[in-house]
Amino acid sequence: MSRSNHSTVERRTLFRWHSERLLPYWLLAPAVVVTLVIVFMPMVQAVFTSFYDLILFRPNASKFVGFGNYVKLFNDPVFWTALWNTVIWIGLTVPLQMGLGLVAALLLNREFPWRGLARALIIIPWALPSVVIALMWRWIYDPNTGVLNDILIYLSIVQSAVPWLADPNVAIYAIIATLTWQGFPFFAVMILAGLQGIPRSQYEAASIDGASTWRQFVHITLPGIAPVLATAGLLRVIWVANSMDVIFVMTGGGPGYATHTLPLYAFIKARQNLDFGYGTAIAVTFTILLGAFVVLYLSRTMREVER
Amino acid sequence: MKFLKTLALSAALAASAAFGQAKAETVRFWYHFDNPANPMSDLVKKFETANPGIKIEAENVPWNSYYDNLYTALVGGNAPDAAMVKLFAQPRLAEMGALEPIGKQLDAWKGKADLLDNLLDLNKGPDGKQYYLPIQYVVLYLYYRTDLFQAAGLQPPKTCEDFRNAAIKLTNAPQTYGFGLRGGKGGWDQWGAFVLSQGAELKPGGLTKPEAIAANQWLVDLFQKDKVIPPSAPNDGFQEIVAAFKSGKTAMTIHHIGSSKDLVAALGDKVSAVPVPKCGNGQWTSYGDESLAIFSSSSVKDAAWKWISFLAEGKNNVAFNGATGQLTVTKSGSADWKLHERRFVEATVQSLPFARVLPQNSAVSEFVNTAWQTNMQRALTGQITPKQMMEQLQTLFAQ
């Protein structure tokens, strides 16, 4: 009698313990299943595709080539050009967006009339669709009818119209300027939220101790928003790295290969030339590179932030 | 018993409803119109009234990604039943086994005799079968500013030398330039007028001939040395060359009758057109074709044929071309053509004798879609020489 009682209790606790332990997994399951089906399965399939010579309009000539596409890739000068362009693209865009966002956030954190309106307006570039932005800036940059050259000539800064998007030495920087303009509100809003989380008492204490505005910025503001900067920076690196819509609409990767980044090159190969084997090899290579960067960034930055 | 009766009756009703639904066929159709005025819904309405059993789902697919979408849809098994297609895509579509031959339907069709002479031959598939039904055509010619030519005491150019001289005289950089070159996407047909005219051919060894390289050098020199082309040329597409011509930035450009309405609206009598200049001993211009095709994956081929042949018939074809601004493929429609000013129709007709299409092989698709543009841009911006550009392009046509 007592024995069976004991075992029922045991079973019940076991069951409760089980269900408690399983509950998080049950709750996570829908998200995991969706991610598996729409993210991981295509990813695995892409890895497989990259081992094949697969040209979409010749489906019957498809064959397994092992690492053939990767060997071809590392011997492809366009790959190295595109890789270097990608480094410039991320390396300039994200810091510029962060810097501009920081300045904007500091300004918006001050008291001034119509501040609410300014805070709402600053989000506009971020809220516009990329294609609209790309078309808009394409016309702004247009050397024959664009407004930017008009202004520069009127102010006598340049003598003749600069072909912003047609000059291979300038085109990528012109697009970086566009993307900086588009993306800085994201940083501004995130940093503003961070700024408002810093207790006012810290500034008061510092100014009683005689700290200058600059020292207050370095020792209170920056540490206060460091976690925000780290997280927002990481998100932006990933987004900017993968974004190719603005480049595609503004130059299509040209002139020549001057604005080819790796995701764009993968897109052009796979979707325009229908060479899916080679296109996915580019995409997989880029994913590995970006993944390695993200791991490195996380391990270093998060350690800094926690300190 | 009563219950059984009801059951049988409702089953019969359901069956007839299902049967009725199967009878109403839906034809999915893809097309691309740049023009904001789109008469497609009127044409669809007219067709559906005449053919009550058929429903048309017509989708306007943006031109810049038209073929990317079409090929992907075909491979993905989600292709439309019929679509607007160009000749350069035919070899690739044929290689994919995506096209349905329409020779039999054509022979039985009353509209066949009304098609302009020679069009069906021009549109024949690489295997000699008929897959394409022509729907409109244009020919590229040279637009020029009559007022600027008159002020400079110039005649519209007949040869490449005339053309270069006129371009130099009309250039007053950075305010104005002689010629608006389309160095970005879709500019190969302008390039053809200067380079394919002088013996270059899209076949093994055809692009690296000395005369072909010299012709390409001459064109790149217009940009780099003579500076008669705006510096924006390497990134200029259709919108840019038309905007520059309308604003008076350029005095000449090459395009077809499709843009004449827009140009006349902006410039009035100050714009006219002549055939592209004769370069060396040859003259070449691009025959801009557009046809309709039925895809082999379609399950409603008969209905799809009814729809595409409807669009190629006399009045319907005129309405169709009213939107695209191009020329009708029917004799009855041509006889009474009011959509364009006479001078542009004449320039088109005068250009027909030397208008050509690109050869039909699947490397041409890559040439048109990406390779020409990338290499032309690199040559114009001095990253490679015009000779290297031709060698690069030659690799596409190696075998």
XYZ file of C-alpha atoms in Angstrom:
706
model
C 0.000 0.000 0.000
C 2.536 2.490 1.122
C 4.839 1.334 -1.615
C 2.312 1.943 -4.391
C 1.471 5.332 -2.918
C 5.073 6.218 -2.976
C 5.455 5.254 -6.620
C 2.409 7.316 -7.674
C 3.878 10.386 -6.045
C 7.172 9.659 -7.665
C 5.552 9.283 -11.046
C 3.628 12.486 -10.587
C 6.742 14.469 -9.673
C 8.566 12.835 -12.528
C 5.787 13.858 -14.884
C 5.708 17.407 -13.554
C 9.457 17.630 -13.760
C 9.293 16.324 -17.310
C 6.647 18.745 -18.461
C 8.402 21.653 -16.786
C 11.603 20.742 -18.464
C 9.907 20.290 -21.813
C 7.728 23.365 -21.662
C 10.332 25.802 -23.056
C 10.952 23.458 -25.959
C 7.262 23.242 -26.698
C 7.021 26.997 -26.662
C 10.031 27.363 -28.904
C 8.977 24.624 -31.293
C 6.822 26.701 -33.688
C 9.597 29.244 -34.216
C 12.201 26.514 -34.614
C 10.098 24.588 -37.111
C 9.459 27.693 -39.199
C 13.136 28.633 -39.130
C 14.140 25.111 -40.081
C 11.772 24.991 -43.019
C 12.247 28.447 -44.469
C 15.851 29.202 -43.471
C 17.872 26.086 -42.839
C 16.461 23.836 -45.518
C 17.141 26.319 -48.343
C 20.588 26.916 -46.812
C 21.455 23.240 -46.869
C 20.057 22.991 -50.363
C 22.212 25.945 -51.432
C 25.305 24.157 -50.139
C 24.350 21.099 -52.192
C 23.606 23.191 -55.280
C 27.022 24.830 -55.037
C 28.626 21.424 -55.678
C 26.800 21.093 -58.984
C 27.309 22.619 -62.391
C 23.711 23.780 -62.689
C 22.634 26.194 -65.394
C 18.927 26.704 -65.177
C 18.121 26.723 -68.869
C 20.131 23.513 -69.360
C 18.579 21.373 -66.616
C 19.642 18.107 -68.283
C 23.335 19.022 -68.482
C 23.587 19.426 -64.686
C 26.369 17.399 -63.086
C 28.222 17.011 -59.781
C 31.524 18.892 -59.802
C 32.542 18.736 -56.124
C 34.539 21.800 -55.205
C 34.833 22.793 -58.886
C 32.750 25.941 -58.468
C 34.857 27.018 -55.490
C 38.129 26.485 -57.339
C 36.731 28.527 -60.219
C 35.606 31.182 -57.743
C 39.018 31.679 -56.140
C 40.566 32.029 -59.592
C 37.918 34.533 -60.677
C 39.284 38.110 -60.557
C 35.723 39.456 -60.321
C 35.296 37.565 -57.024
C 38.279 39.373 -55.498
C 37.091 42.738 -56.835
C 33.662 42.085 -55.383
C 35.129 40.960 -52.063
C 37.182 44.143 -51.776
C 34.139 46.237 -52.720
C 32.158 44.429 -50.026
C 34.811 45.286 -47.433
C 34.686 48.979 -48.443
C 30.918 48.832 -48.565
C 30.533 47.530 -44.989
C 33.633 49.218 -43.584
C 32.499 52.686 -44.583
C 28.719 52.493 -44.502
C 28.239 51.150 -40.983
C 30.678 53.539 -39.183
C 29.306 56.498 -41.147
C 25.743 55.570 -40.287
C 26.727 55.092 -36.653
C 28.582 58.426 -36.489
C 25.789 60.370 -38.121
C 23.221 58.547 -35.991
C 25.150 59.416 -32.823
C 25.305 63.107 -33.712
C 21.607 63.126 -34.613
C 20.696 61.342 -31.375
C 22.735 63.778 -29.249
C 20.989 66.698 -30.936
C 17.564 65.164 -30.542
C 18.258 64.492 -26.869
C 18.519 68.235 -26.188
C 15.574 70.433 -25.353
C 14.388 72.526 -28.271
C 11.034 73.634 -29.690
C 9.318 71.191 -32.079
C 11.570 68.396 -30.850
C 8.773 65.837 -31.198
C 8.323 66.789 -34.854
C 12.069 66.564 -35.536
C 12.186 63.115 -33.952
C 9.339 61.966 -36.192
C 10.791 63.492 -39.374
C 14.234 61.999 -38.944
C 12.832 58.506 -39.354
C 11.651 59.198 -42.920
C 14.727 57.940 -44.833
C 14.561 54.715 -42.848
C 10.870 54.296 -43.547
C 11.145 54.720 -47.336
C 11.455 51.586 -49.474
C 15.001 50.990 -50.757
C 13.942 51.045 -54.386
C 12.341 54.459 -53.979
C 15.510 55.742 -52.341
C 17.693 54.292 -55.069
C 15.612 55.841 -57.858
C 15.456 59.164 -56.041
C 19.218 59.328 -55.600
C 19.827 58.132 -59.120
C 18.076 61.263 -60.320
C 19.787 63.453 -57.732
C 23.165 62.221 -59.008
C 22.240 62.421 -62.711
C 24.937 64.522 -64.396
C 22.637 65.916 -67.096
C 19.478 66.703 -65.199
C 20.341 66.018 -61.536
C 20.062 68.546 -58.750
C 23.346 67.749 -56.979
C 25.532 68.775 -59.896
C 23.356 71.845 -60.434
C 24.007 72.995 -56.878
C 27.731 72.222 -57.007
C 28.155 74.098 -60.290
C 26.078 77.014 -59.009
C 28.304 77.244 -55.927
C 31.376 76.937 -58.205
C 32.600 73.911 -56.261
C 32.991 71.969 -59.514
C 33.416 73.337 -63.023
C 31.519 70.663 -64.924
C 29.012 67.994 -63.932
C 30.500 65.019 -62.123
C 29.241 61.657 -63.450
C 28.787 60.276 -59.934
C 27.490 56.869 -60.923
C 29.354 56.525 -64.225
C 32.866 56.999 -62.847
C 34.226 53.682 -61.530
C 36.340 55.480 -58.900
C 33.410 57.396 -57.474
C 30.340 55.221 -58.009
C 30.693 53.033 -54.908
C 31.211 56.054 -52.629
C 28.190 57.752 -54.138
C 26.076 54.706 -53.278
C 27.630 54.498 -49.804
C 26.525 58.114 -49.249
C 22.995 57.124 -50.257
C 22.928 54.148 -47.923
C 24.390 56.218 -45.073
C 21.540 58.654 -45.509
C 19.041 55.811 -45.547
C 20.396 53.939 -42.527
C 21.443 56.584 -40.004
C 17.939 57.090 -38.536
C 18.044 53.506 -37.285
C 21.140 54.328 -35.214
C 19.710 57.693 -34.175
C 16.564 56.103 -32.757
C 18.393 53.251 -31.030
C 21.018 55.570 -29.519
C 18.354 58.052 -28.440
C 16.635 55.268 -26.511
C 20.012 54.393 -24.949
C 20.674 58.020 -24.022
C 17.382 58.318 -22.232
C 18.264 55.321 -20.110
C 21.312 57.063 -18.601
C 20.371 58.494 -15.166
C 20.563 62.289 -15.041
C 22.139 62.080 -11.578
C 25.384 60.779 -13.101
C 25.768 63.963 -15.164
C 24.908 66.105 -12.145
C 27.507 64.332 -10.023
C 30.100 64.708 -12.759
C 29.479 68.413 -13.239
C 29.736 68.985 -9.460
C 33.098 67.250 -9.645
C 34.012 69.711 -12.413
C 34.055 67.306 -15.397
C 33.974 69.040 -18.802
C 31.242 68.248 -21.341
C 33.716 66.165 -23.347
C 34.731 64.128 -20.305
C 31.082 63.613 -19.414
C 30.529 62.345 -22.971
C 33.488 59.961 -22.840
C 32.948 58.632 -19.336
C 29.174 58.652 -18.938
C 27.448 58.862 -22.308
C 29.603 56.447 -24.297
C 29.670 53.668 -21.659
C 25.932 54.207 -21.201
C 25.150 53.569 -24.863
C 27.901 50.992 -25.528
C 25.555 47.964 -25.415
C 23.197 49.701 -27.850
C 26.066 50.587 -30.192
C 27.354 47.032 -30.111
C 24.020 45.409 -30.866
C 22.845 47.958 -33.422
C 26.270 47.859 -35.076
C 26.111 44.106 -35.466
C 22.600 44.200 -36.891
C 23.610 46.890 -39.355
C 26.721 45.031 -40.475
C 24.566 42.058 -41.375
C 21.886 44.138 -43.088
C 24.287 46.338 -44.997
C 26.371 43.350 -46.052
C 23.339 41.629 -47.506
C 21.602 44.654 -48.972
C 22.034 44.871 -52.693
C 18.746 46.400 -53.786
C 20.039 49.966 -53.682
C 23.183 49.081 -55.660
C 21.196 47.029 -58.137
C 18.776 49.834 -58.906
C 21.400 52.605 -58.968
C 24.137 51.003 -61.081
C 23.352 47.308 -61.533
C 26.888 46.619 -60.285
C 28.518 48.866 -62.885
C 30.243 50.673 -64.399
C 32.056 47.444 -65.208
C 32.530 45.678 -61.877
C 33.046 48.886 -59.889
C 30.033 48.398 -57.608
C 29.823 44.610 -57.564
C 29.555 43.357 -53.987
C 29.475 39.634 -53.276
C 25.721 39.328 -52.701
C 25.101 41.310 -55.898
C 27.549 39.165 -57.841
C 25.781 36.048 -56.577
C 22.451 37.535 -57.629
C 23.669 38.485 -61.101
C 25.198 35.063 -61.677
C 22.257 33.087 -60.368
C 19.314 35.137 -61.455
C 20.451 37.014 -64.549
C 22.824 34.453 -66.044
C 20.857 31.560 -64.506
C 24.123 29.905 -63.414
C 22.814 28.595 -60.093
C 25.789 26.376 -59.280
C 28.276 29.210 -59.434
C 25.871 31.750 -57.939
C 25.230 29.636 -54.848
C 28.986 28.960 -54.496
C 29.468 32.741 -54.205
C 26.596 33.004 -51.736
C 27.859 30.138 -49.564
C 31.394 31.574 -49.515
C 30.046 34.948 -48.485
C 27.879 33.409 -45.754
C 30.950 31.692 -44.290
C 32.973 34.924 -44.376
C 30.185 36.955 -42.810
C 29.523 34.248 -40.224
C 33.190 34.240 -39.211
C 33.123 38.014 -38.860
C 29.957 37.934 -36.748
C 31.426 35.322 -34.381
C 34.605 37.341 -33.982
C 32.646 40.553 -33.459
C 30.339 38.966 -30.883
C 33.120 37.387 -28.882
C 35.144 40.602 -28.734
C 32.466 43.262 -28.444
C 30.279 41.497 -25.971
C 33.279 40.933 -23.714
C 34.038 44.671 -23.888
C 30.457 45.598 -23.154
C 30.190 43.285 -20.184
C 33.341 44.660 -18.663
C -36.104 7.181 -50.303
C -36.652 10.920 -50.368
C -33.344 11.360 -48.611
C -31.588 9.270 -51.259
C -33.175 11.336 -54.023
C -31.993 14.556 -52.449
C -28.559 13.109 -52.089
C -28.418 12.031 -55.737
C -29.716 15.399 -56.876
C -27.183 17.362 -54.862
C -24.395 15.071 -56.085
C -25.452 15.742 -59.674
C -25.580 19.470 -58.972
C -22.130 19.445 -57.423
C -20.770 17.490 -60.371
C -22.243 19.886 -62.904
C -20.937 22.835 -60.919
C -17.471 21.311 -60.895
C -17.776 20.542 -64.593
C -18.917 24.087 -65.307
C -15.939 25.455 -63.422
C -13.544 23.256 -65.353
C -15.048 24.611 -68.559
C -14.246 28.254 -67.688
C -10.564 28.264 -68.559
C -8.134 30.833 -67.236
C -5.258 31.997 -69.411
C -2.369 33.576 -67.517
C -0.590 36.105 -69.712
C 2.564 38.158 -69.059
C 3.421 41.355 -70.872
C 5.467 44.487 -70.348
C 4.294 48.014 -71.101
C 6.456 50.988 -70.176
C 3.703 53.345 -71.063
C 1.483 54.411 -68.189
C -1.566 54.378 -70.475
C -2.443 50.700 -70.483
C -5.315 49.500 -72.691
C -4.879 45.871 -71.674
C -7.986 45.793 -69.490
C -10.090 47.039 -72.423
C -8.656 44.362 -74.696
C -9.237 41.709 -72.043
C -12.840 42.852 -71.620
C -13.430 42.763 -75.369
C -11.941 39.276 -75.615
C -13.856 37.887 -72.650
C -17.123 39.198 -74.051
C -16.441 37.451 -77.352
C -15.206 34.252 -75.611
C -17.377 33.738 -72.527
C -15.663 30.470 -71.562
C -12.215 32.024 -71.195
C -10.887 34.264 -68.457
C -7.681 36.258 -69.027
C -5.319 37.062 -66.180
C -2.969 39.604 -67.742
C 0.003 40.699 -65.657
C 2.255 43.655 -66.475
C 5.750 42.495 -65.455
C 8.443 45.211 -65.163
C 10.793 45.154 -68.129
C 14.069 45.316 -66.206
C 13.496 41.929 -64.624
C 11.096 40.502 -67.224
C 13.313 37.689 -68.441
C 14.748 36.907 -64.997
C 11.184 36.392 -63.803
C 10.136 34.471 -66.879
C 13.008 31.966 -66.819
C 12.661 31.449 -63.079
C 8.906 30.930 -63.387
C 9.421 28.434 -66.223
C 11.951 26.404 -64.260
C 9.917 26.682 -61.070
C 6.840 25.273 -62.817
C 4.791 28.427 -62.325
C 5.006 29.832 -65.832
C 2.196 31.795 -67.448
C 0.324 30.142 -70.311
C 1.425 32.762 -72.822
C 3.699 35.798 -72.783
C 5.298 38.587 -74.772
C 8.762 37.458 -75.883
C 11.649 38.756 -77.953
C 13.700 36.905 -80.533
C 16.929 36.950 -78.541
C 15.253 34.761 -75.915
C 13.990 32.177 -78.399
C 17.092 29.906 -78.496
C 17.245 29.748 -74.717
C 13.517 29.080 -74.390
C 13.762 26.444 -77.112
C 16.708 24.817 -75.336
C 14.621 24.663 -72.179
C 11.855 22.948 -74.153
C 9.523 25.664 -72.940
C 7.915 26.681 -76.233
C 4.831 25.222 -77.900
C 4.913 25.082 -81.728
C 2.031 27.070 -83.221
C 2.555 26.310 -86.932
C -0.740 24.404 -87.320
C -2.808 27.024 -85.555
C -1.164 29.722 -87.674
C -2.049 27.986 -90.920
C -5.658 27.687 -89.871
C -5.862 31.290 -88.685
C -7.686 33.849 -90.785
C -5.396 36.671 -89.628
C -2.277 35.086 -91.133
C -2.679 36.762 -94.504
C -2.996 40.150 -92.818
C 0.464 39.901 -91.198
C 3.170 42.007 -92.847
C 5.298 40.077 -95.332
C 8.373 38.301 -94.083
C 7.599 38.713 -90.376
C 6.887 35.025 -89.764
C 10.120 34.025 -91.505
C 12.092 36.489 -89.405
C 10.562 34.956 -86.270
C 11.172 31.273 -87.105
C 12.720 29.163 -84.352
C 16.297 27.813 -84.466
C 14.890 24.425 -85.560
C 12.774 25.945 -88.322
C 9.492 25.537 -86.452
C 7.174 28.444 -85.745
C 6.885 29.329 -82.038
C 6.447 33.085 -82.173
C 3.475 35.131 -83.299
C 4.630 38.702 -84.085
C 2.754 41.436 -82.252
C 4.679 44.666 -82.846
C 7.956 45.888 -84.255
C 10.257 48.871 -84.221
C 13.505 49.747 -85.907
C 16.191 51.856 -84.316
C 17.023 55.107 -86.037
C 18.809 58.366 -85.280
C 16.900 61.146 -83.531
C 18.325 64.622 -84.114
C 17.495 68.189 -83.141
C 16.489 70.014 -86.318
C 16.959 73.453 -84.747
C 20.496 72.756 -83.522
C 21.502 71.241 -86.854
C 20.115 74.252 -88.711
C 21.836 76.727 -86.407
C 25.153 74.938 -86.989
C 24.550 74.728 -90.733
C 24.592 70.938 -90.696
C 22.702 68.234 -92.571
C 21.579 65.070 -90.756
C 24.525 62.641 -91.014
C 24.566 59.933 -93.677
C 27.927 58.360 -92.830
C 29.945 57.764 -89.688
C 32.352 60.558 -90.673
C 29.439 63.009 -91.069
C 28.131 61.776 -87.759
C 31.407 62.396 -85.950
C 31.865 65.837 -87.509
C 28.343 66.861 -86.601
C 28.776 65.547 -83.055
C 32.004 67.532 -82.630
C 30.395 70.728 -83.960
C 27.334 70.334 -81.750
C 29.337 69.710 -78.596
C 29.862 72.585 -76.229
C 30.836 70.730 -73.072
C 29.719 70.732 -70.349
C 26.487 72.404 -71.527
C 25.753 70.313 -74.598
C 27.014 67.147 -76.231
C 26.684 65.824 -79.766
C 25.446 62.332 -79.032
C 23.654 60.598 -76.167
C 25.141 57.084 -75.970
C 23.403 54.430 -73.920
C 26.327 52.786 -72.135
C 24.185 51.067 -69.511
C 21.660 48.263 -69.746
C 20.153 47.703 -73.192
C 22.663 49.839 -75.097
C 23.968 47.028 -77.305
C 21.646 47.981 -80.129
C 23.137 51.490 -80.353
C 26.589 49.925 -80.268
C 25.530 47.599 -83.093
C 24.866 50.524 -85.418
C 28.542 51.505 -85.180
C 30.299 48.162 -84.702
C 28.138 45.393 -86.195
C 27.789 47.594 -89.290
C 31.533 47.392 -89.859
C 31.844 43.642 -90.030
C 31.727 42.552 -86.379
C 29.645 39.401 -85.898
C 28.471 37.461 -82.862
C 30.160 34.189 -83.822
C 33.560 32.510 -83.333
C 36.265 34.946 -84.439
C 33.639 37.514 -85.434
C 34.394 40.130 -82.788
C 38.201 40.067 -82.840
C 38.527 40.839 -86.561
C 40.738 43.918 -87.060
C 37.908 45.937 -88.639
C 35.598 45.068 -85.719
C 38.176 46.151 -83.149
C 38.845 49.359 -85.092
C 35.126 50.145 -85.174
C 34.849 49.653 -81.416
C 37.930 51.810 -80.886
C 36.311 54.567 -82.987
C 33.163 54.475 -80.834
C 35.057 54.512 -77.521
C 37.192 57.380 -78.869
C 34.031 59.429 -79.406
C 33.623 59.259 -75.639
C 37.225 59.365 -74.424
C 39.049 61.531 -77.001
C 36.462 63.541 -78.932
C 34.342 63.930 -75.789
C 31.144 64.332 -77.776
C 29.228 62.008 -75.432
C 28.148 63.089 -71.915
C 30.428 61.730 -69.166
C 27.425 59.996 -67.617
C 27.176 57.594 -70.588
C 28.568 54.469 -68.848
C 25.616 54.369 -66.469
C 22.965 55.798 -68.792
C 19.936 53.712 -69.614
C 16.809 54.522 -71.588
C 15.421 57.054 -69.082
C 18.683 58.992 -68.983
C 19.284 59.249 -72.733
C 15.715 60.370 -73.342
C 15.828 62.905 -70.487
C 19.138 64.319 -71.751
C 17.804 64.616 -75.309
C 14.574 66.262 -74.169
C 16.410 68.772 -71.991
C 18.686 69.780 -74.872
C 21.776 68.296 -73.280
C 22.355 66.086 -76.332
C 21.701 66.836 -80.005
C 21.440 63.252 -81.291
C 20.565 59.874 -79.873
C 19.504 56.484 -81.164
C 16.186 54.950 -80.257
C 12.995 53.812 -81.969
C 9.567 55.206 -82.730
C 8.345 54.165 -79.287
C 9.761 57.331 -77.760
C 8.627 59.713 -80.526
C 5.380 60.760 -78.823
C 7.219 61.695 -75.659
C 9.926 63.575 -77.572
C 7.436 65.481 -79.736
C 5.513 66.459 -76.608
C 8.712 68.004 -75.235
C 10.360 69.339 -78.389
C 7.612 69.687 -81.013
C 9.012 70.297 -84.503
C 12.545 70.566 -83.173
C 12.995 66.799 -83.306
C 13.169 64.592 -86.359
C 14.708 61.288 -87.358
C 16.816 59.662 -90.072
C 18.226 56.144 -90.479
C 21.426 55.451 -88.524
C 24.582 56.493 -90.421
C 26.394 54.191 -92.790
C 29.703 53.160 -91.231
C 32.516 51.883 -93.432
C 30.686 50.011 -96.137
C 27.907 48.681 -94.034
C 24.769 49.853 -92.372
C 23.209 47.962 -89.487
C 20.337 48.736 -87.228
C 18.454 46.680 -84.743
C 15.099 45.251 -85.684
C 13.270 45.444 -82.382
C 10.819 42.606 -82.362
C 8.134 41.560 -79.971
C 6.096 38.402 -80.329
C 3.694 36.261 -78.363
C 4.364 32.650 -77.502
C 2.536 29.809 -75.773
C 4.460 27.711 -73.280
C 4.538 23.936 -73.510
C 3.653 23.676 -69.811
C 0.272 25.315 -70.380
C -2.834 23.225 -69.832
C -5.070 25.633 -71.750
C -3.186 25.907 -75.043
C -6.261 26.315 -77.238
C -7.597 29.152 -75.135
C -4.127 30.720 -75.026
C -3.932 30.591 -78.823
C -7.349 32.281 -79.106
C -6.073 35.080 -76.875
C -2.719 35.695 -78.559
C -4.176 35.534 -82.063
C -6.855 37.976 -80.923
C -4.100 40.457 -80.015
C -2.456 40.097 -83.424
C -5.643 40.890 -85.362
C -6.117 44.225 -87.193
C -7.900 46.601 -84.826
C -6.834 44.866 -81.616
C -3.223 45.032 -82.682
C -3.568 48.751 -83.383
C -4.988 49.263 -79.875
C -2.146 47.203 -78.423
C 0.456 49.303 -80.228
C -1.311 52.473 -79.217
C -0.083 51.682 -75.704
C 3.427 50.531 -76.505
C 3.949 53.277 -79.078
C 5.351 50.742 -81.533
C 4.246 49.647 -84.990
C 1.480 47.250 -85.940
C 2.289 43.934 -87.603
C -0.882 43.918 -89.705
C -1.356 45.178 -93.240
C -4.836 46.502 -92.473
C -3.508 48.421 -89.472
C -0.517 49.878 -91.333
C -2.689 51.208 -94.150
C -4.344 53.726 -91.899
C -1.684 54.492 -89.299
C -2.293 57.617 -87.233
C -0.371 56.945 -84.029
C 2.900 58.565 -85.055
C 4.056 61.585 -87.022
C 4.820 60.758 -90.626
C 8.553 61.594 -90.340
C 9.178 58.898 -87.757
C 7.292 56.241 -89.692
C 9.338 57.178 -92.769
C 12.648 56.909 -90.908
C 11.522 53.455 -89.736
C 10.508 52.292 -93.203
C 13.751 53.617 -94.736
C 15.706 51.658 -92.114
C 13.970 48.334 -92.782
C 16.277 47.204 -95.640
C 19.291 46.954 -93.322
C 17.496 46.154 -90.055
C 18.724 42.898 -88.539
C 18.154 40.700 -85.509
C 20.981 39.170 -83.494
C 21.877 35.569 -84.346
C 19.890 32.943 -82.483
C 22.103 31.125 -80.015
C 21.949 30.998 -76.264
C 25.181 32.980 -75.709
C 23.360 35.977 -77.202
C 21.084 36.095 -74.148
C 24.077 36.543 -71.864
C 25.570 39.092 -74.268
C 22.360 41.143 -74.186
C 21.571 40.680 -70.472
C 24.915 41.340 -68.790
C 28.132 40.834 -70.756
C 27.875 43.676 -73.264
C 27.000 46.209 -70.584
C 29.785 45.229 -68.169
C 32.485 45.218 -70.819
C 31.294 48.370 -72.571
C 31.345 50.198 -69.237
C 34.852 48.983 -68.500
C 36.052 50.081 -71.928
C 34.387 53.502 -71.713
C 35.865 54.154 -68.278
C 39.331 53.066 -69.400
C 39.596 49.952 -67.231
C 40.177 47.870 -70.340
C 40.983 48.821 -73.933
C 38.356 48.559 -76.683
C 40.391 45.639 -78.043
C 40.245 43.816 -74.696
C 36.504 44.453 -74.608
C 36.062 42.680 -77.933
C 38.282 39.808 -76.788
C 36.240 39.442 -73.601
C 32.981 39.392 -75.538
C 34.474 36.917 -77.987
C 34.847 34.356 -75.185
C 31.041 34.115 -75.057
C 30.986 33.030 -78.680
C 33.969 30.674 -78.443
C 32.351 27.520 -79.782
